Amino acid sequence: MEQFLGIDLGTQGVKVIGWDEEGNFLGSTSREYPILTPQIGFAEQNPEIWWEKTKEAIKELVNLIPQVNVKAIGFSGQMHGTVIIDDNLKPLYPAIIWADQRSHQEVKIIREKLEDKLATICGSDVATGFMAPTLLWLKENQREIFNRIRWAILPKDYLKIKMGLTPSTDVADASSTLLFNIRKRNWSEEVLEILGLNDNIFPPVYESTQVIGQMKEEVKEELGLKGEVLLVAGAGDQHCAALGNGITEEGELLITIGTGGQVFTPLCEPLVDDKLRIHTFCHAIPGFWHLLGATLCAGLALSWFKKSVLDSPLQAFDFKELDQEAQKVEAGSHGLLFLPYLIGERTPYMDPRARGSFLNLHLTHGRAHFIRAIMEGVCLGLKNVTEVFKELGVEPQRIVFSGGGAKSALWRKIMASVLDAPLFTTQVREEAATGACILAMMGTEKSSEEEIISKIIRYGNPVLPERKAAEIYAEIYPKFRDAYPALKKLFP
């Protein structure tokens, strides 16, 4: 029986999952690693730590499989980040990841230089942490190191080099650099020339399902792997999470509440918002594109409130306990409204200076009201994203809810009622890593993605909106939408 592994190189840790060709789950393992913040606004990681932790996770998973026969490995990874390496394929500098904010001046420069090309070529507005402004920051502030760059690659692609391949990337992840022509599905010579970047430092680009090589024998031996162990190009974590939730067709929406929140939908043709409120990138499915809207602070908002406001040296609250407490509060939190812009906001405002707030506070509000208001505010923020999708002509036919938020019964009910639509969830573990596994299967089998996905993904009964709650949220949403412009002048 042939087996497939999926590796998801995330922001806080790496996850490795295994499935066999019949869709049987083999196991999953993970390892954590830190985000380094040497200065305010910096967010870095050590690529060698990524590799060491990935090896540990693979070895642990191999020990869970009775007869190892790995056909292929697929890759998923945190998007936008930058790894610069020299002629010997060694890192020249710590990886600068998506959460980094040092390049805010370079973001302004790129907007001024590219103007309408952001929409016509790149399909997206630019933000700090993307590869384009990061490289310009390195050119301005670390010139000696910048001049030694042989390759500029995305985070997950470093793992493939450690497995024995020459530098490469895929169309889906490369789209998130803002140096890519999403329609031609290749690096944009025009954008690189305008920004003064040498096109020779960017690796060859493949479709996400392409087999791009085979793991070196010495690496296979070190990891305890047996079989062909072909390496498939892979994609960004959002693309893989969509596959891992069975999202493959136009009209299907994936809503994720993790640390941040995302709304994702596939496209048969590139569709770009001329206001640049959302991203249009190439999809991991060959010949497809997708829309991606993001709210920066979703599960993070509730985690912040628990850790920074509620927890004390004498008592640490449990998320399940808080969830149960918030269920006792009626929809609308007795008028309490939360704006989840604790670290700025992407869709639809693209405003790094936006700030969070509680509105309509009253003496009758207690802890449970705050908890529920946070959950409702995150869902209302994600509704803001879906409204942009609808404005662009996307009519949701099916909505799948995933991430840590989808594990909460209350959050599922709130999200369904805010959208006034049924929500589906899957029982899949580690959706992004599973999506990477599906890419490995697609790249090495003759089966279509639909046949492969049908073996792995099952949906439960949908969560239906509660009628009274849906009516309350329909009244609240215009107030939520009006709050940002009303408060914008107060933001620092």
GROMACS .gro file of C-alpha atoms in nm:
model
  492
    1MET     CA    1   0.000   0.000   0.000
    2GLU     CA    2   0.152   0.332  -0.109
    3GLN     CA    3   0.158   0.618   0.140
    4PHE     CA    4   0.168   0.996   0.111
    5LEU     CA    5   0.296   1.257   0.354
    6GLY     CA    6   0.194   1.622   0.383
    7ILE     CA    7   0.418   1.876   0.557
    8ASP     CA    8   0.274   2.208   0.675
    9LEU     CA    9   0.547   2.455   0.776
   10GLY     CA   10   0.338   2.697   0.983
   11THR     CA   11   0.417   3.015   1.172
   12GLN     CA   12   0.438   2.855   1.515
   13GLY     CA   13   0.524   2.498   1.426
   14VAL     CA   14   0.548   2.225   1.165
   15LYS     CA   15   0.289   1.949   1.120
   16VAL     CA   16   0.335   1.624   0.931
   17ILE     CA   17   0.046   1.397   0.837
   18GLY     CA   18   0.015   1.066   0.656
   19TRP     CA   19  -0.259   0.909   0.440
   20ASP     CA   20  -0.247   0.598   0.225
   21GLU     CA   21  -0.378   0.557  -0.130
   22GLU     CA   22  -0.714   0.427  -0.005
   23GLY     CA   23  -0.773   0.733   0.212
   24ASN     CA   24  -0.679   0.571   0.544
   25PHE     CA   25  -0.535   0.807   0.805
   26LEU     CA   26  -0.186   0.700   0.918
   27GLY     CA   27  -0.115   0.957   1.187
   28SER     CA   28   0.004   1.312   1.247
   29THR     CA   29   0.291   1.469   1.440
   30SER     CA   30   0.406   1.821   1.512
   31ARG     CA   31   0.685   2.031   1.656
   32GLU     CA   32   0.683   2.393   1.769
   33TYR     CA   33   0.942   2.666   1.715
   34PRO     CA   34   0.960   3.032   1.819
   35ILE     CA   35   0.909   3.362   1.639
   36LEU     CA   36   1.214   3.580   1.701
   37THR     CA   37   1.156   3.951   1.768
   38PRO     CA   38   1.501   4.115   1.798
   39GLN     CA   39   1.342   4.460   1.757
   40ILE     CA   40   0.992   4.604   1.777
   41GLY     CA   41   0.817   4.526   1.450
   42PHE     CA   42   1.060   4.248   1.352
   43ALA     CA   43   0.940   3.886   1.307
   44GLU     CA   44   1.205   3.633   1.213
   45GLN     CA   45   1.273   3.261   1.226
   46ASN     CA   46   1.575   3.038   1.179
   47PRO     CA   47   1.537   2.819   0.866
   48GLU     CA   48   1.768   2.556   1.013
   49ILE     CA   49   1.532   2.520   1.310
   50TRP     CA   50   1.250   2.459   1.063
   51TRP     CA   51   1.446   2.171   0.915
   52GLU     CA   52   1.549   2.021   1.249
   53LYS     CA   53   1.188   2.026   1.375
   54THR     CA   54   1.058   1.887   1.046
   55LYS     CA   55   1.301   1.595   1.069
   56GLU     CA   56   1.189   1.522   1.425
   57ALA     CA   57   0.821   1.523   1.322
   58ILE     CA   58   0.883   1.298   1.019
   59LYS     CA   59   1.082   1.046   1.224
   60GLU     CA   60   0.805   1.030   1.483
   61LEU     CA   61   0.542   0.973   1.215
   62VAL     CA   62   0.751   0.702   1.048
   63ASN     CA   63   0.752   0.515   1.379
   64LEU     CA   64   0.370   0.514   1.373
   65ILE     CA   65   0.353   0.342   1.031
   66PRO     CA   66   0.397  -0.039   1.039
   67GLN     CA   67   0.527  -0.082   0.683
   68VAL     CA   68   0.670   0.237   0.540
   69ASN     CA   69   0.629   0.283   0.164
   70VAL     CA   70   0.611   0.655   0.090
   71LYS     CA   71   0.524   0.736  -0.269
   72ALA     CA   72   0.542   1.116  -0.241
   73ILE     CA   73   0.553   1.419  -0.010
   74GLY     CA   74   0.360   1.744  -0.061
   75PHE     CA   75   0.434   2.079   0.101
   76SER     CA   76   0.228   2.354   0.261
   77GLY     CA   77   0.373   2.663   0.421
   78GLN     CA   78   0.327   3.003   0.577
   79MET     CA   79   0.290   3.254   0.293
   80HIS     CA   80   0.467   3.580   0.197
   81GLY     CA   81   0.791   3.528   0.394
   82THR     CA   82   1.146   3.557   0.261
   83VAL     CA   83   1.446   3.325   0.293
   84ILE     CA   84   1.768   3.449   0.128
   85ILE     CA   85   2.044   3.197   0.059
   86ASP     CA   86   2.394   3.205  -0.094
   87ASP     CA   87   2.570   3.001  -0.363
   88ASN     CA   88   2.613   2.715  -0.116
   89LEU     CA   89   2.238   2.718  -0.038
   90LYS     CA   90   2.305   2.847   0.315
   91PRO     CA   91   2.087   3.117   0.476
   92LEU     CA   92   2.243   3.463   0.466
   93TYR     CA   93   2.001   3.614   0.718
   94PRO     CA   94   1.716   3.498   0.942
   95ALA     CA   95   1.392   3.428   0.754
   96ILE     CA   96   1.174   3.741   0.757
   97ILE     CA   97   0.818   3.610   0.790
   98TRP     CA   98   0.472   3.744   0.706
   99ALA     CA   99   0.416   3.902   1.049
  100ASP     CA  100   0.720   4.132   1.010
  101GLN     CA  101   0.639   4.504   0.993
  102ARG     CA  102   0.979   4.665   0.931
  103SER     CA  103   0.911   4.735   0.562
  104HIS     CA  104   0.630   4.991   0.599
  105GLN     CA  105   0.827   5.256   0.410
  106GLU     CA  106   0.899   5.012   0.128
  107VAL     CA  107   0.526   4.934   0.106
  108LYS     CA  108   0.461   5.303   0.033
  109ILE     CA  109   0.737   5.305  -0.229
  110ILE     CA  110   0.595   4.998  -0.404
  111ARG     CA  111   0.245   5.146  -0.413
  112GLU     CA  112   0.382   5.465  -0.569
  113LYS     CA  113   0.596   5.280  -0.826
  114LEU     CA  114   0.353   5.009  -0.931
  115GLU     CA  115   0.023   5.203  -0.907
  116ASP     CA  116  -0.237   5.021  -1.122
  117LYS     CA  117   0.004   4.732  -1.188
  118LEU     CA  118  -0.078   4.603  -0.840
  119ALA     CA  119  -0.421   4.514  -0.976
  120THR     CA  120  -0.342   4.434  -1.340
  121ILE     CA  121  -0.030   4.222  -1.278
  122CYS     CA  122  -0.003   4.126  -0.909
  123GLY     CA  123  -0.373   4.092  -0.826
  124SER     CA  124  -0.335   4.237  -0.477
  125ASP     CA  125  -0.233   4.529  -0.264
  126VAL     CA  126   0.107   4.502  -0.095
  127ALA     CA  127   0.164   4.467   0.279
  128THR     CA  128   0.454   4.448   0.520
  129GLY     CA  129   0.594   4.096   0.546
  130PHE     CA  130   0.545   4.027   0.175
  131MET     CA  131   0.863   3.933  -0.015
  132ALA     CA  132   0.858   4.242  -0.239
  133PRO     CA  133   0.893   4.505   0.038
  134THR     CA  134   1.118   4.276   0.244
  135LEU     CA  135   1.372   4.252  -0.038
  136LEU     CA  136   1.365   4.629  -0.085
  137TRP     CA  137   1.425   4.672   0.290
  138LEU     CA  138   1.724   4.436   0.273
  139LYS     CA  139   1.858   4.625  -0.028
  140GLU     CA  140   1.837   4.953   0.162
  141ASN     CA  141   1.940   4.840   0.511
  142GLN     CA  142   2.156   4.528   0.461
  143ARG     CA  143   2.327   4.605   0.130
  144GLU     CA  144   2.633   4.383   0.185
  145ILE     CA  145   2.411   4.083   0.260
  146PHE     CA  146   2.168   4.173  -0.020
  147ASN     CA  147   2.451   4.174  -0.274
  148ARG     CA  148   2.538   3.815  -0.178
  149ILE     CA  149   2.188   3.678  -0.244
  150ARG     CA  150   2.188   3.390  -0.489
  151TRP     CA  151   1.828   3.282  -0.428
  152ALA     CA  152   1.523   3.441  -0.265
  153ILE     CA  153   1.273   3.170  -0.175
  154LEU     CA  154   0.956   3.119   0.027
  155PRO     CA  155   0.966   2.942   0.366
  156LYS     CA  156   0.844   2.591   0.278
  157ASP     CA  157   1.074   2.578  -0.025
  158TYR     CA  158   1.376   2.571   0.206
  159LEU     CA  159   1.269   2.224   0.323
  160LYS     CA  160   1.288   2.094  -0.035
  161ILE     CA  161   1.645   2.217  -0.064
  162LYS     CA  162   1.736   2.032   0.257
  163MET     CA  163   1.583   1.719   0.102
  164GLY     CA  164   1.823   1.743  -0.190
  165LEU     CA  165   1.653   1.959  -0.455
  166THR     CA  166   1.771   2.272  -0.629
  167PRO     CA  167   1.575   2.591  -0.542
  168SER     CA  168   1.220   2.601  -0.676
  169THR     CA  169   0.872   2.726  -0.588
  170ASP     CA  170   0.512   2.696  -0.703
  171VAL     CA  171   0.267   2.934  -0.868
  172ALA     CA  172   0.030   2.953  -0.570
  173ASP     CA  173   0.286   3.051  -0.306
  174ALA     CA  174   0.482   3.271  -0.550
  175SER     CA  175   0.165   3.475  -0.612
  176SER     CA  176   0.186   3.600  -0.253
  177THR     CA  177   0.524   3.768  -0.307
  178LEU     CA  178   0.373   4.059  -0.508
  179LEU     CA  179   0.648   3.998  -0.766
  180PHE     CA  180   0.438   3.760  -0.974
  181ASN     CA  181   0.217   3.792  -1.279
  182ILE     CA  182  -0.093   3.603  -1.172
  183ARG     CA  183  -0.229   3.578  -1.527
  184LYS     CA  184   0.091   3.447  -1.689
  185ARG     CA  185   0.166   3.237  -1.377
  186ASN     CA  186   0.531   3.341  -1.370
  187TRP     CA  187   0.764   3.602  -1.224
  188SER     CA  188   0.681   3.949  -1.360
  189GLU     CA  189   0.977   4.091  -1.552
  190GLU     CA  190   0.804   4.429  -1.558
  191VAL     CA  191   0.750   4.446  -1.180
  192LEU     CA  192   1.104   4.325  -1.106
  193GLU     CA  193   1.250   4.587  -1.341
  194ILE     CA  194   1.045   4.868  -1.188
  195LEU     CA  195   1.153   4.768  -0.836
  196GLY     CA  196   1.517   4.720  -0.935
  197LEU     CA  197   1.534   4.350  -0.847
  198ASN     CA  198   1.743   4.098  -1.042
  199ASP     CA  199   1.524   3.824  -1.189
  200ASN     CA  200   1.812   3.575  -1.157
  201ILE     CA  201   1.759   3.540  -0.780
  202PHE     CA  202   1.409   3.396  -0.819
  203PRO     CA  203   1.377   3.018  -0.862
  204PRO     CA  204   1.194   2.821  -1.132
  205VAL     CA  205   0.817   2.803  -1.080
  206TYR     CA  206   0.601   2.492  -1.107
  207GLU     CA  207   0.234   2.412  -1.077
  208SER     CA  208   0.155   2.293  -0.724
  209THR     CA  209   0.086   1.933  -0.829
  210GLN     CA  210   0.408   1.883  -1.028
  211VAL     CA  211   0.667   1.628  -0.921
  212ILE     CA  212   0.989   1.828  -0.903
  213GLY     CA  213   1.235   1.565  -0.784
  214GLN     CA  214   1.310   1.284  -0.545
  215MET     CA  215   1.446   1.289  -0.192
  216LYS     CA  216   1.819   1.215  -0.167
  217GLU     CA  217   1.902   0.865  -0.048
  218GLU     CA  218   2.107   0.987   0.248
  219VAL     CA  219   1.816   1.205   0.366
  220LYS     CA  220   1.576   0.910   0.329
  221GLU     CA  221   1.807   0.697   0.540
  222GLU     CA  222   1.837   0.966   0.807
  223LEU     CA  223   1.458   1.001   0.828
  224GLY     CA  224   1.384   0.628   0.810
  225LEU     CA  225   1.180   0.664   0.491
  226LYS     CA  226   1.133   0.388   0.236
  227GLY     CA  227   0.969   0.404  -0.106
  228GLU     CA  228   1.011   0.640  -0.403
  229VAL     CA  229   0.964   0.954  -0.188
  230LEU     CA  230   0.891   1.185  -0.480
  231LEU     CA  231   0.868   1.554  -0.392
  232VAL     CA  232   0.570   1.754  -0.518
  233ALA     CA  233   0.589   2.136  -0.546
  234GLY     CA  234   0.316   2.220  -0.293
  235ALA     CA  235   0.148   2.553  -0.215
  236GLY     CA  236   0.077   2.812   0.053
  237ASP     CA  237  -0.110   2.713   0.366
  238GLN     CA  238  -0.434   2.879   0.259
  239HIS     CA  239  -0.439   2.694  -0.073
  240CYS     CA  240  -0.368   2.364   0.101
  241ALA     CA  241  -0.626   2.430   0.374
  242ALA     CA  242  -0.886   2.481   0.100
  243LEU     CA  243  -0.799   2.143  -0.054
  244GLY     CA  244  -0.795   1.985   0.292
  245ASN     CA  245  -1.154   2.101   0.337
  246GLY     CA  246  -1.266   1.988  -0.008
  247ILE     CA  247  -1.295   2.339  -0.155
  248THR     CA  248  -1.233   2.298  -0.528
  249GLU     CA  249  -1.521   2.465  -0.715
  250GLU     CA  250  -1.639   2.821  -0.782
  251GLY     CA  251  -1.910   2.920  -0.536
  252GLU     CA  252  -1.758   2.719  -0.251
  253LEU     CA  253  -1.633   2.931   0.039
  254LEU     CA  254  -1.389   2.832   0.309
  255ILE     CA  255  -1.408   3.043   0.624
  256THR     CA  256  -1.128   2.987   0.873
  257ILE     CA  257  -1.094   3.115   1.227
  258GLY     CA  258  -0.744   3.046   1.348
  259THR     CA  259  -0.501   3.304   1.482
  260GLY     CA  260  -0.632   3.524   1.203
  261GLY     CA  261  -0.942   3.476   0.992
  262GLN     CA  262  -0.965   3.406   0.619
  263VAL     CA  263  -1.228   3.368   0.350
  264PHE     CA  264  -1.124   3.172   0.040
  265THR     CA  265  -1.303   3.083  -0.284
  266PRO     CA  266  -1.170   2.923  -0.607
  267LEU     CA  267  -1.200   3.096  -0.946
  268CYS     CA  268  -1.193   2.960  -1.301
  269GLU     CA  269  -1.066   3.297  -1.425
  270PRO     CA  270  -0.869   3.569  -1.241
  271LEU     CA  271  -1.103   3.825  -1.085
  272VAL     CA  272  -0.938   4.128  -0.925
  273ASP     CA  273  -1.100   4.383  -0.696
  274ASP     CA  274  -1.007   4.722  -0.840
  275LYS     CA  275  -1.020   4.865  -0.486
  276LEU     CA  276  -0.759   4.605  -0.378
  277ARG     CA  277  -0.952   4.508  -0.065
  278ILE     CA  278  -0.882   4.139  -0.120
  279HIS     CA  279  -0.609   3.926  -0.277
  280THR     CA  280  -0.635   3.740  -0.607
  281PHE     CA  281  -0.369   3.470  -0.633
  282CYS     CA  282  -0.305   3.158  -0.841
  283HIS     CA  283  -0.460   2.847  -0.688
  284ALA     CA  284  -0.287   2.517  -0.616
  285ILE     CA  285  -0.524   2.349  -0.864
  286PRO     CA  286  -0.370   2.397  -1.211
  287GLY     CA  287  -0.563   2.645  -1.422
  288PHE     CA  288  -0.746   2.796  -1.123
  289TRP     CA  289  -0.715   3.117  -0.924
  290HIS     CA  290  -0.876   3.223  -0.598
  291LEU     CA  291  -0.993   3.518  -0.390
  292LEU     CA  292  -0.855   3.553  -0.038
  293GLY     CA  293  -0.983   3.799   0.217
  294ALA     CA  294  -0.827   3.823   0.561
  295THR     CA  295  -0.897   3.963   0.903
  296LEU     CA  296  -0.578   3.975   1.107
  297CYS     CA  297  -0.710   3.911   1.456
  298ALA     CA  298  -0.965   3.629   1.495
  299GLY     CA  299  -0.884   3.357   1.747
  300LEU     CA  300  -0.601   3.582   1.857
  301ALA     CA  301  -0.855   3.832   1.991
  302LEU     CA  302  -1.010   3.577   2.226
  303SER     CA  303  -0.667   3.445   2.323
  304TRP     CA  304  -0.552   3.801   2.403
  305PHE     CA  305  -0.857   3.866   2.620
  306LYS     CA  306  -0.809   3.543   2.813
  307LYS     CA  307  -0.436   3.579   2.869
  308SER     CA  308  -0.402   3.955   2.910
  309VAL     CA  309  -0.729   4.047   3.081
  310LEU     CA  310  -0.881   3.743   3.251
  311ASP     CA  311  -0.592   3.519   3.355
  312SER     CA  312  -0.401   3.594   3.674
  313PRO     CA  313  -0.132   3.418   3.880
  314LEU     CA  314  -0.413   3.273   4.091
  315GLN     CA  315  -0.640   3.157   3.807
  316ALA     CA  316  -0.602   3.060   3.444
  317PHE     CA  317  -0.928   3.028   3.253
  318ASP     CA  318  -1.005   2.742   3.018
  319PHE     CA  319  -1.138   2.821   2.668
  320LYS     CA  320  -1.412   2.558   2.699
  321GLU     CA  321  -1.521   2.714   3.026
  322LEU     CA  322  -1.537   3.060   2.867
  323ASP     CA  323  -1.729   2.915   2.572
  324GLN     CA  324  -1.989   2.764   2.803
  325GLU     CA  325  -2.019   3.088   2.996
  326ALA     CA  326  -2.076   3.291   2.678
  327GLN     CA  327  -2.350   3.052   2.565
  328LYS     CA  328  -2.567   3.184   2.848
  329VAL     CA  329  -2.569   3.532   2.689
  330GLU     CA  330  -2.824   3.608   2.421
  331ALA     CA  331  -2.720   3.694   2.066
  332GLY     CA  332  -2.606   4.055   2.044
  333SER     CA  333  -2.433   4.051   2.385
  334HIS     CA  334  -2.689   4.298   2.523
  335GLY     CA  335  -2.567   4.569   2.287
  336LEU     CA  336  -2.193   4.522   2.344
  337LEU     CA  337  -2.004   4.551   2.014
  338PHE     CA  338  -1.641   4.452   1.955
  339LEU     CA  339  -1.415   4.564   1.670
  340PRO     CA  340  -1.138   4.302   1.632
  341TYR     CA  341  -0.872   4.533   1.487
  342LEU     CA  342  -0.611   4.474   1.758
  343ILE     CA  343  -0.318   4.466   1.513
  344GLY     CA  344  -0.466   4.664   1.224
  345GLU     CA  345  -0.690   4.513   0.958
  346ARG     CA  346  -0.671   4.380   0.604
  347THR     CA  347  -1.004   4.319   0.430
  348PRO     CA  348  -1.178   4.545   0.353
  349TYR     CA  349  -0.981   4.839   0.499
  350MET     CA  350  -0.613   4.753   0.441
  351ASP     CA  351  -0.534   4.974   0.739
  352PRO     CA  352  -0.239   4.880   0.965
  353ARG     CA  353  -0.334   5.165   1.200
  354ALA     CA  354  -0.685   5.039   1.273
  355ARG     CA  355  -0.741   4.959   1.641
  356GLY     CA  356  -0.980   4.738   1.833
  357SER     CA  357  -1.252   4.865   2.064
  358PHE     CA  358  -1.555   4.773   2.273
  359LEU     CA  359  -1.858   4.993   2.209
  360ASN     CA  360  -2.179   5.050   2.406
  361LEU     CA  361  -2.033   4.940   2.741
  362HIS     CA  362  -2.281   4.938   3.031
  363LEU     CA  363  -2.268   4.847   3.399
  364THR     CA  364  -2.482   4.542   3.328
  365HIS     CA  365  -2.213   4.386   3.109
  366GLY     CA  366  -2.007   4.108   3.264
  367ARG     CA  367  -1.732   3.870   3.161
  368ALA     CA  368  -1.961   3.648   2.953
  369HIS     CA  369  -2.080   3.948   2.750
  370PHE     CA  370  -1.721   4.040   2.663
  371ILE     CA  371  -1.641   3.685   2.554
  372ARG     CA  372  -1.948   3.655   2.334
  373ALA     CA  373  -1.898   4.006   2.192
  374ILE     CA  374  -1.544   3.911   2.085
  375MET     CA  375  -1.670   3.599   1.909
  376GLU     CA  376  -1.948   3.797   1.741
  377GLY     CA  377  -1.710   4.077   1.638
  378VAL     CA  378  -1.478   3.831   1.466
  379CYS     CA  379  -1.774   3.677   1.278
  380LEU     CA  380  -1.903   4.021   1.177
  381GLY     CA  381  -1.555   4.104   1.049
  382LEU     CA  382  -1.557   3.790   0.835
  383LYS     CA  383  -1.904   3.883   0.706
  384ASN     CA  384  -1.741   4.209   0.595
  385VAL     CA  385  -1.511   3.996   0.377
  386THR     CA  386  -1.793   3.786   0.230
  387GLU     CA  387  -1.981   4.105   0.137
  388VAL     CA  388  -1.683   4.211  -0.078
  389PHE     CA  389  -1.693   3.869  -0.246
  390LYS     CA  390  -2.064   3.915  -0.320
  391GLU     CA  391  -1.998   4.264  -0.454
  392LEU     CA  392  -1.758   4.105  -0.704
  393GLY     CA  393  -2.025   3.858  -0.814
  394VAL     CA  394  -1.937   3.556  -0.601
  395GLU     CA  395  -2.255   3.387  -0.481
  396PRO     CA  396  -2.179   3.131  -0.207
  397GLN     CA  397  -2.323   2.787  -0.288
  398ARG     CA  398  -2.166   2.607   0.007
  399ILE     CA  399  -1.973   2.740   0.307
  400VAL     CA  400  -1.723   2.529   0.497
  401PHE     CA  401  -1.603   2.644   0.840
  402SER     CA  402  -1.259   2.539   0.965
  403GLY     CA  403  -0.979   2.620   1.207
  404GLY     CA  404  -0.980   2.636   1.585
  405GLY     CA  405  -1.297   2.845   1.584
  406ALA     CA  406  -1.487   2.566   1.408
  407LYS     CA  407  -1.422   2.340   1.708
  408SER     CA  408  -1.637   2.568   1.923
  409ALA     CA  409  -2.011   2.486   1.909
  410LEU     CA  410  -2.093   2.846   2.000
  411TRP     CA  411  -1.866   2.996   1.736
  412ARG     CA  412  -2.024   2.767   1.476
  413LYS     CA  413  -2.373   2.884   1.575
  414ILE     CA  414  -2.271   3.251   1.573
  415MET     CA  415  -2.098   3.224   1.234
  416ALA     CA  416  -2.396   3.047   1.076
  417SER     CA  417  -2.638   3.305   1.216
  418VAL     CA  418  -2.424   3.607   1.120
  419LEU     CA  419  -2.405   3.479   0.761
  420ASP     CA  420  -2.764   3.347   0.777
  421ALA     CA  421  -2.646   3.036   0.596
  422PRO     CA  422  -2.573   2.670   0.681
  423LEU     CA  423  -2.213   2.588   0.766
  424PHE     CA  424  -2.043   2.259   0.691
  425THR     CA  425  -1.744   2.121   0.881
  426THR     CA  426  -1.517   1.823   0.817
  427GLN     CA  427  -1.357   1.575   1.052
  428VAL     CA  428  -1.021   1.616   0.877
  429ARG     CA  429  -0.723   1.666   1.105
  430GLU     CA  430  -0.468   1.933   1.015
  431GLU     CA  431  -0.638   2.065   0.702
  432ALA     CA  432  -0.332   2.238   0.551
  433ALA     CA  433  -0.106   1.934   0.596
  434THR     CA  434  -0.384   1.715   0.455
  435GLY     CA  435  -0.411   1.950   0.157
  436ALA     CA  436  -0.037   1.909   0.099
  437CYS     CA  437  -0.092   1.532   0.110
  438ILE     CA  438  -0.370   1.565  -0.150
  439LEU     CA  439  -0.130   1.758  -0.377
  440ALA     CA  440   0.119   1.472  -0.343
  441MET     CA  441  -0.155   1.229  -0.449
  442MET     CA  442  -0.267   1.450  -0.738
  443GLY     CA  443   0.089   1.478  -0.865
  444THR     CA  444   0.160   1.106  -0.867
  445GLU     CA  445  -0.175   0.936  -0.935
  446LYS     CA  446  -0.405   0.936  -1.235
  447SER     CA  447  -0.708   1.011  -1.018
  448SER     CA  448  -0.867   1.356  -1.024
  449GLU     CA  449  -0.875   1.581  -0.721
  450GLU     CA  450  -1.245   1.502  -0.680
  451GLU     CA  451  -1.177   1.127  -0.657
  452ILE     CA  452  -0.889   1.177  -0.415
  453ILE     CA  453  -1.079   1.422  -0.196
  454SER     CA  454  -1.384   1.192  -0.184
  455LYS     CA  455  -1.164   0.924  -0.021
  456ILE     CA  456  -1.047   1.155   0.258
  457ILE     CA  457  -1.304   1.424   0.330
  458ARG     CA  458  -1.646   1.372   0.486
  459TYR     CA  459  -1.889   1.644   0.588
  460GLY     CA  460  -2.116   1.623   0.888
  461ASN     CA  461  -2.465   1.768   0.910
  462PRO     CA  462  -2.456   2.145   0.855
  463VAL     CA  463  -2.493   2.391   1.142
  464LEU     CA  464  -2.804   2.592   1.067
  465PRO     CA  465  -2.858   2.959   1.153
  466GLU     CA  466  -3.082   3.033   1.450
  467ARG     CA  467  -3.367   3.249   1.323
  468LYS     CA  468  -3.386   3.495   1.612
  469ALA     CA  469  -3.007   3.532   1.628
  470ALA     CA  470  -2.986   3.587   1.251
  471GLU     CA  471  -3.239   3.870   1.278
  472ILE     CA  472  -3.043   4.030   1.562
  473TYR     CA  473  -2.714   4.010   1.371
  474ALA     CA  474  -2.880   4.155   1.060
  475GLU     CA  475  -2.963   4.462   1.272
  476ILE     CA  476  -2.617   4.478   1.430
  477TYR     CA  477  -2.410   4.440   1.113
  478PRO     CA  478  -2.474   4.794   0.973
  479LYS     CA  479  -2.363   4.937   1.309
  480PHE     CA  480  -2.049   4.722   1.302
  481ARG     CA  481  -1.975   4.834   0.946
  482ASP     CA  482  -2.027   5.202   1.035
  483ALA     CA  483  -1.805   5.187   1.344
  484TYR     CA  484  -1.470   5.174   1.160
  485PRO     CA  485  -1.511   5.499   0.960
  486ALA     CA  486  -1.660   5.671   1.266
  487LEU     CA  487  -1.358   5.581   1.482
  488LYS     CA  488  -1.083   5.605   1.221
  489LYS     CA  489  -0.993   5.963   1.312
  490LEU     CA  490  -0.919   5.846   1.669
  491PHE     CA  491  -0.667   5.580   1.566
  492PRO     CA  492  -0.301   5.666   1.637
   0.00000   0.00000   0.00000
